[in-house]
Amino acid sequence: MKNDILLREQNLSQKCEDRLCKIFDPTTDFGAYILGILWGALSISDEGYWLRHRDRWYIEVVKQYFGIASCGHESHSNTGGQWRLKITRSADMAAVRDLLERHGWTPRKAPKRPYPRGPLDDRGFVRAWVELHGSADIARIGRKRGPVPRLRVYGNWVLMEDINRIIAADTGLPLRALQKTANETTVALYYYGKSFRAVVDWLYAGAELYNPAVRAGFEGVLRGSENISST
């Protein structure tokens, strides 16, 4: 299975057998990335929690990290396919709940969703968020309508204010204006051209865990724009 191969490439099984999965530490790149997946893809259900995303990779990572026995399954709707993992076992629920409460998590549709509180490896958390809620494409902007690689990242305006500040501080890029969307609580950050490249380089520098398919997609867009510009 493709997802199994990707997990093996990053030695997730070995990491979970060692110290990383026994003591959750959000000050590490690995721990902050796991927190980012939960922050960005978890919701409350009547019986526990649902983890949902269109990419099965994130479901498998959380399942393996926490040792969750239940299997993820794929569901379909008018908006497309989605993978889901139901977390209902008492021990699993307690571990997830303690983690979320400790860092001030609020449900996905809450009017205000803050950035996690407490010590945190910002790059690991932001990388997970960008992978979950970002999209990359080639845009044509300016008077000449030239092709430019574009990264868009979406999220609650409270959370995105902090993500904007962190990316600017760590990359040296200027702060972005938060772009409004059709949803009054959701905004977007846009990065074009060299700024897109700077964000990607920062996100994956020294990364312990990431979705290889998403990273390849970002790199593909960046390379694709170079090829278009040279023709």
mmCIF file with all atom_site columns, N, CA, C and O in Angstrom, residues 58-88:
data_model
loop_
_atom_site.group_PDB
_atom_site.id
_atom_site.type_symbol
_atom_site.label_atom_id
_atom_site.label_alt_id
_atom_site.label_comp_id
_atom_site.label_asym_id
_atom_site.label_entity_id
_atom_site.label_seq_id
_atom_site.pdbx_PDB_ins_code
_atom_site.Cartn_x
_atom_site.Cartn_y
_atom_site.Cartn_z
_atom_site.occupancy
_atom_site.B_iso_or_equiv
_atom_site.pdbx_formal_charge
_atom_site.auth_seq_id
_atom_site.auth_comp_id
_atom_site.auth_asym_id
_atom_site.auth_atom_id
_atom_site.pdbx_PDB_model_num
ATOM 1   N N  . TYR A 1 58 ? -2.726  10.952 6.582  1.00 0.00 ? 58 TYR A N  1
ATOM 2   C CA . TYR A 1 58 ? -2.848  11.554 7.916  1.00 0.00 ? 58 TYR A CA 1
ATOM 3   C C  . TYR A 1 58 ? -3.601  10.639 8.872  1.00 0.00 ? 58 TYR A C  1
ATOM 4   O O  . TYR A 1 58 ? -3.288  10.576 10.074 1.00 0.00 ? 58 TYR A O  1
ATOM 5   N N  . ILE A 1 59 ? -4.574  9.926  8.360  1.00 0.00 ? 59 ILE A N  1
ATOM 6   C CA . ILE A 1 59 ? -5.314  8.972  9.178  1.00 0.00 ? 59 ILE A CA 1
ATOM 7   C C  . ILE A 1 59 ? -4.381  7.892  9.690  1.00 0.00 ? 59 ILE A C  1
ATOM 8   O O  . ILE A 1 59 ? -4.393  7.522  10.876 1.00 0.00 ? 59 ILE A O  1
ATOM 9   N N  . GLU A 1 60 ? -3.539  7.370  8.793  1.00 0.00 ? 60 GLU A N  1
ATOM 10  C CA . GLU A 1 60 ? -2.621  6.300  9.168  1.00 0.00 ? 60 GLU A CA 1
ATOM 11  C C  . GLU A 1 60 ? -1.563  6.778  10.159 1.00 0.00 ? 60 GLU A C  1
ATOM 12  O O  . GLU A 1 60 ? -1.156  6.029  11.057 1.00 0.00 ? 60 GLU A O  1
ATOM 13  N N  . VAL A 1 61 ? -1.097  8.003  10.018 1.00 0.00 ? 61 VAL A N  1
ATOM 14  C CA . VAL A 1 61 ? -0.093  8.534  10.935 1.00 0.00 ? 61 VAL A CA 1
ATOM 15  C C  . VAL A 1 61 ? -0.648  8.608  12.356 1.00 0.00 ? 61 VAL A C  1
ATOM 16  O O  . VAL A 1 61 ? -0.011  8.156  13.318 1.00 0.00 ? 61 VAL A O  1
ATOM 17  N N  . VAL A 1 62 ? -1.832  9.179  12.512 1.00 0.00 ? 62 VAL A N  1
ATOM 18  C CA . VAL A 1 62 ? -2.427  9.312  13.847 1.00 0.00 ? 62 VAL A CA 1
ATOM 19  C C  . VAL A 1 62 ? -2.777  7.947  14.423 1.00 0.00 ? 62 VAL A C  1
ATOM 20  O O  . VAL A 1 62 ? -2.557  7.673  15.610 1.00 0.00 ? 62 VAL A O  1
ATOM 21  N N  . LYS A 1 63 ? -3.301  7.081  13.591 1.00 0.00 ? 63 LYS A N  1
ATOM 22  C CA . LYS A 1 63 ? -3.640  5.719  14.028 1.00 0.00 ? 63 LYS A CA 1
ATOM 23  C C  . LYS A 1 63 ? -2.407  5.014  14.567 1.00 0.00 ? 63 LYS A C  1
ATOM 24  O O  . LYS A 1 63 ? -2.440  4.387  15.633 1.00 0.00 ? 63 LYS A O  1
ATOM 25  N N  . GLN A 1 64 ? -1.304  5.109  13.854 1.00 0.00 ? 64 GLN A N  1
ATOM 26  C CA . GLN A 1 64 ? -0.082  4.441  14.264 1.00 0.00 ? 64 GLN A CA 1
ATOM 27  C C  . GLN A 1 64 ? 0.544   5.122  15.480 1.00 0.00 ? 64 GLN A C  1
ATOM 28  O O  . GLN A 1 64 ? 1.044   4.454  16.382 1.00 0.00 ? 64 GLN A O  1
ATOM 29  N N  . TYR A 1 65 ? 0.513   6.429  15.503 1.00 0.00 ? 65 TYR A N  1
ATOM 30  C CA . TYR A 1 65 ? 1.129   7.169  16.609 1.00 0.00 ? 65 TYR A CA 1
ATOM 31  C C  . TYR A 1 65 ? 0.488   6.820  17.949 1.00 0.00 ? 65 TYR A C  1
ATOM 32  O O  . TYR A 1 65 ? 1.172   6.572  18.936 1.00 0.00 ? 65 TYR A O  1
ATOM 33  N N  . PHE A 1 66 ? -0.850  6.808  17.988 1.00 0.00 ? 66 PHE A N  1
ATOM 34  C CA . PHE A 1 66 ? -1.553  6.537  19.231 1.00 0.00 ? 66 PHE A CA 1
ATOM 35  C C  . PHE A 1 66 ? -1.848  5.051  19.446 1.00 0.00 ? 66 PHE A C  1
ATOM 36  O O  . PHE A 1 66 ? -2.403  4.675  20.473 1.00 0.00 ? 66 PHE A O  1
ATOM 37  N N  . GLY A 1 67 ? -1.507  4.221  18.461 1.00 0.00 ? 67 GLY A N  1
ATOM 38  C CA . GLY A 1 67 ? -1.798  2.800  18.584 1.00 0.00 ? 67 GLY A CA 1
ATOM 39  C C  . GLY A 1 67 ? -3.281  2.499  18.569 1.00 0.00 ? 67 GLY A C  1
ATOM 40  O O  . GLY A 1 67 ? -3.755  1.602  19.281 1.00 0.00 ? 67 GLY A O  1
ATOM 41  N N  . ILE A 1 68 ? -4.025  3.218  17.767 1.00 0.00 ? 68 ILE A N  1
ATOM 42  C CA . ILE A 1 68 ? -5.485  3.051  17.699 1.00 0.00 ? 68 ILE A CA 1
ATOM 43  C C  . ILE A 1 68 ? -5.813  1.791  16.899 1.00 0.00 ? 68 ILE A C  1
ATOM 44  O O  . ILE A 1 68 ? -5.316  1.601  15.789 1.00 0.00 ? 68 ILE A O  1
ATOM 45  N N  . ALA A 1 69 ? -6.658  0.947  17.476 1.00 0.00 ? 69 ALA A N  1
ATOM 46  C CA . ALA A 1 69 ? -6.956  -0.349 16.856 1.00 0.00 ? 69 ALA A CA 1
ATOM 47  C C  . ALA A 1 69 ? -7.981  -0.242 15.732 1.00 0.00 ? 69 ALA A C  1
ATOM 48  O O  . ALA A 1 69 ? -7.958  -1.028 14.788 1.00 0.00 ? 69 ALA A O  1
ATOM 49  N N  . SER A 1 70 ? -8.906  0.701  15.832 1.00 0.00 ? 70 SER A N  1
ATOM 50  C CA . SER A 1 70 ? -9.952  0.804  14.822 1.00 0.00 ? 70 SER A CA 1
ATOM 51  C C  . SER A 1 70 ? -9.367  1.193  13.474 1.00 0.00 ? 70 SER A C  1
ATOM 52  O O  . SER A 1 70 ? -8.318  1.838  13.390 1.00 0.00 ? 70 SER A O  1
ATOM 53  N N  . CYS A 1 71 ? -10.053 0.811  12.419 1.00 0.00 ? 71 CYS A N  1
ATOM 54  C CA . CYS A 1 71 ? -9.582  1.058  11.057 1.00 0.00 ? 71 CYS A CA 1
ATOM 55  C C  . CYS A 1 71 ? -10.245 2.304  10.477 1.00 0.00 ? 71 CYS A C  1
ATOM 56  O O  . CYS A 1 71 ? -11.422 2.571  10.738 1.00 0.00 ? 71 CYS A O  1
ATOM 57  N N  . GLY A 1 72 ? -9.484  3.040  9.704  1.00 0.00 ? 72 GLY A N  1
ATOM 58  C CA . GLY A 1 72 ? -10.068 4.147  8.984  1.00 0.00 ? 72 GLY A CA 1
ATOM 59  C C  . GLY A 1 72 ? -10.895 3.633  7.815  1.00 0.00 ? 72 GLY A C  1
ATOM 60  O O  . GLY A 1 72 ? -10.685 2.529  7.324  1.00 0.00 ? 72 GLY A O  1
ATOM 61  N N  . HIS A 1 73 ? -11.862 4.419  7.380  1.00 0.00 ? 73 HIS A N  1
ATOM 62  C CA . HIS A 1 73 ? -12.675 4.019  6.235  1.00 0.00 ? 73 HIS A CA 1
ATOM 63  C C  . HIS A 1 73 ? -12.931 5.227  5.348  1.00 0.00 ? 73 HIS A C  1
ATOM 64  O O  . HIS A 1 73 ? -12.844 6.372  5.799  1.00 0.00 ? 73 HIS A O  1
ATOM 65  N N  . GLU A 1 74 ? -13.227 4.959  4.105  1.00 0.00 ? 74 GLU A N  1
ATOM 66  C CA . GLU A 1 74 ? -13.459 6.018  3.134  1.00 0.00 ? 74 GLU A CA 1
ATOM 67  C C  . GLU A 1 74 ? -14.952 6.245  2.965  1.00 0.00 ? 74 GLU A C  1
ATOM 68  O O  . GLU A 1 74 ? -15.734 5.300  2.873  1.00 0.00 ? 74 GLU A O  1
ATOM 69  N N  . SER A 1 75 ? -15.356 7.501  2.952  1.00 0.00 ? 75 SER A N  1
ATOM 70  C CA . SER A 1 75 ? -16.753 7.855  2.715  1.00 0.00 ? 75 SER A CA 1
ATOM 71  C C  . SER A 1 75 ? -16.814 8.793  1.513  1.00 0.00 ? 75 SER A C  1
ATOM 72  O O  . SER A 1 75 ? -15.824 9.439  1.159  1.00 0.00 ? 75 SER A O  1
ATOM 73  N N  . HIS A 1 76 ? -17.972 8.852  0.896  1.00 0.00 ? 76 HIS A N  1
ATOM 74  C CA . HIS A 1 76 ? -18.137 9.674  -0.306 1.00 0.00 ? 76 HIS A CA 1
ATOM 75  C C  . HIS A 1 76 ? -19.347 10.593 -0.167 1.00 0.00 ? 76 HIS A C  1
ATOM 76  O O  . HIS A 1 76 ? -20.346 10.238 0.461  1.00 0.00 ? 76 HIS A O  1
ATOM 77  N N  . SER A 1 77 ? -19.220 11.780 -0.739 1.00 0.00 ? 77 SER A N  1
ATOM 78  C CA . SER A 1 77 ? -20.319 12.743 -0.743 1.00 0.00 ? 77 SER A CA 1
ATOM 79  C C  . SER A 1 77 ? -20.228 13.544 -2.036 1.00 0.00 ? 77 SER A C  1
ATOM 80  O O  . SER A 1 77 ? -19.393 13.274 -2.900 1.00 0.00 ? 77 SER A O  1
ATOM 81  N N  . ASN A 1 78 ? -21.077 14.567 -2.155 1.00 0.00 ? 78 ASN A N  1
ATOM 82  C CA . ASN A 1 78 ? -21.073 15.395 -3.353 1.00 0.00 ? 78 ASN A CA 1
ATOM 83  C C  . ASN A 1 78 ? -19.774 16.174 -3.508 1.00 0.00 ? 78 ASN A C  1
ATOM 84  O O  . ASN A 1 78 ? -19.414 16.611 -4.603 1.00 0.00 ? 78 ASN A O  1
ATOM 85  N N  . THR A 1 79 ? -19.061 16.371 -2.393 1.00 0.00 ? 79 THR A N  1
ATOM 86  C CA . THR A 1 79 ? -17.807 17.123 -2.440 1.00 0.00 ? 79 THR A CA 1
ATOM 87  C C  . THR A 1 79 ? -16.590 16.233 -2.645 1.00 0.00 ? 79 THR A C  1
ATOM 88  O O  . THR A 1 79 ? -15.463 16.721 -2.710 1.00 0.00 ? 79 THR A O  1
ATOM 89  N N  . GLY A 1 80 ? -16.816 14.915 -2.753 1.00 0.00 ? 80 GLY A N  1
ATOM 90  C CA . GLY A 1 80 ? -15.714 14.006 -3.016 1.00 0.00 ? 80 GLY A CA 1
ATOM 91  C C  . GLY A 1 80 ? -15.484 13.012 -1.897 1.00 0.00 ? 80 GLY A C  1
ATOM 92  O O  . GLY A 1 80 ? -16.251 12.931 -0.933 1.00 0.00 ? 80 GLY A O  1
ATOM 93  N N  . GLY A 1 81 ? -14.406 12.235 -2.013 1.00 0.00 ? 81 GLY A N  1
ATOM 94  C CA . GLY A 1 81 ? -14.085 11.213 -1.028 1.00 0.00 ? 81 GLY A CA 1
ATOM 95  C C  . GLY A 1 81 ? -13.354 11.781 0.175  1.00 0.00 ? 81 GLY A C  1
ATOM 96  O O  . GLY A 1 81 ? -12.685 12.811 0.090  1.00 0.00 ? 81 GLY A O  1
ATOM 97  N N  . GLN A 1 82 ? -13.494 11.079 1.298  1.00 0.00 ? 82 GLN A N  1
ATOM 98  C CA . GLN A 1 82 ? -12.849 11.511 2.532  1.00 0.00 ? 82 GLN A CA 1
ATOM 99  C C  . GLN A 1 82 ? -12.561 10.294 3.397  1.00 0.00 ? 82 GLN A C  1
ATOM 100 O O  . GLN A 1 82 ? -13.385 9.388  3.502  1.00 0.00 ? 82 GLN A O  1
ATOM 101 N N  . TRP A 1 83 ? -11.385 10.263 4.007  1.00 0.00 ? 83 TRP A N  1
ATOM 102 C CA . TRP A 1 83 ? -11.033 9.187  4.919  1.00 0.00 ? 83 TRP A CA 1
ATOM 103 C C  . TRP A 1 83 ? -11.364 9.607  6.340  1.00 0.00 ? 83 TRP A C  1
ATOM 104 O O  . TRP A 1 83 ? -11.169 10.761 6.719  1.00 0.00 ? 83 TRP A O  1
ATOM 105 N N  . ARG A 1 84 ? -11.861 8.650  7.121  1.00 0.00 ? 84 ARG A N  1
ATOM 106 C CA . ARG A 1 84 ? -12.275 8.942  8.497  1.00 0.00 ? 84 ARG A CA 1
ATOM 107 C C  . ARG A 1 84 ? -11.730 7.889  9.455  1.00 0.00 ? 84 ARG A C  1
ATOM 108 O O  . ARG A 1 84 ? -11.669 6.708  9.122  1.00 0.00 ? 84 ARG A O  1
ATOM 109 N N  . LEU A 1 85 ? -11.372 8.351  10.630 1.00 0.00 ? 85 LEU A N  1
ATOM 110 C CA . LEU A 1 85 ? -10.962 7.462  11.708 1.00 0.00 ? 85 LEU A CA 1
ATOM 111 C C  . LEU A 1 85 ? -11.764 7.837  12.942 1.00 0.00 ? 85 LEU A C  1
ATOM 112 O O  . LEU A 1 85 ? -11.702 8.978  13.409 1.00 0.00 ? 85 LEU A O  1
ATOM 113 N N  . LYS A 1 86 ? -12.515 6.879  13.471 1.00 0.00 ? 86 LYS A N  1
ATOM 114 C CA . LYS A 1 86 ? -13.321 7.130  14.661 1.00 0.00 ? 86 LYS A CA 1
ATOM 115 C C  . LYS A 1 86 ? -12.538 6.711  15.899 1.00 0.00 ? 86 LYS A C  1
ATOM 116 O O  . LYS A 1 86 ? -12.082 5.570  16.002 1.00 0.00 ? 86 LYS A O  1
ATOM 117 N N  . ILE A 1 87 ? -12.382 7.628  16.840 1.00 0.00 ? 87 ILE A N  1
ATOM 118 C CA . ILE A 1 87 ? -11.630 7.376  18.068 1.00 0.00 ? 87 ILE A CA 1
ATOM 119 C C  . ILE A 1 87 ? -12.624 7.255  19.217 1.00 0.00 ? 87 ILE A C  1
ATOM 120 O O  . ILE A 1 87 ? -13.186 8.264  19.667 1.00 0.00 ? 87 ILE A O  1
ATOM 121 N N  . THR A 1 88 ? -12.859 6.034  19.679 1.00 0.00 ? 88 THR A N  1
ATOM 122 C CA . THR A 1 88 ? -13.877 5.799  20.707 1.00 0.00 ? 88 THR A CA 1
ATOM 123 C C  . THR A 1 88 ? -13.369 4.996  21.903 1.00 0.00 ? 88 THR A C  1
ATOM 124 O O  . THR A 1 88 ? -14.029 4.977  22.939 1.00 0.00 ? 88 THR A O  1
#
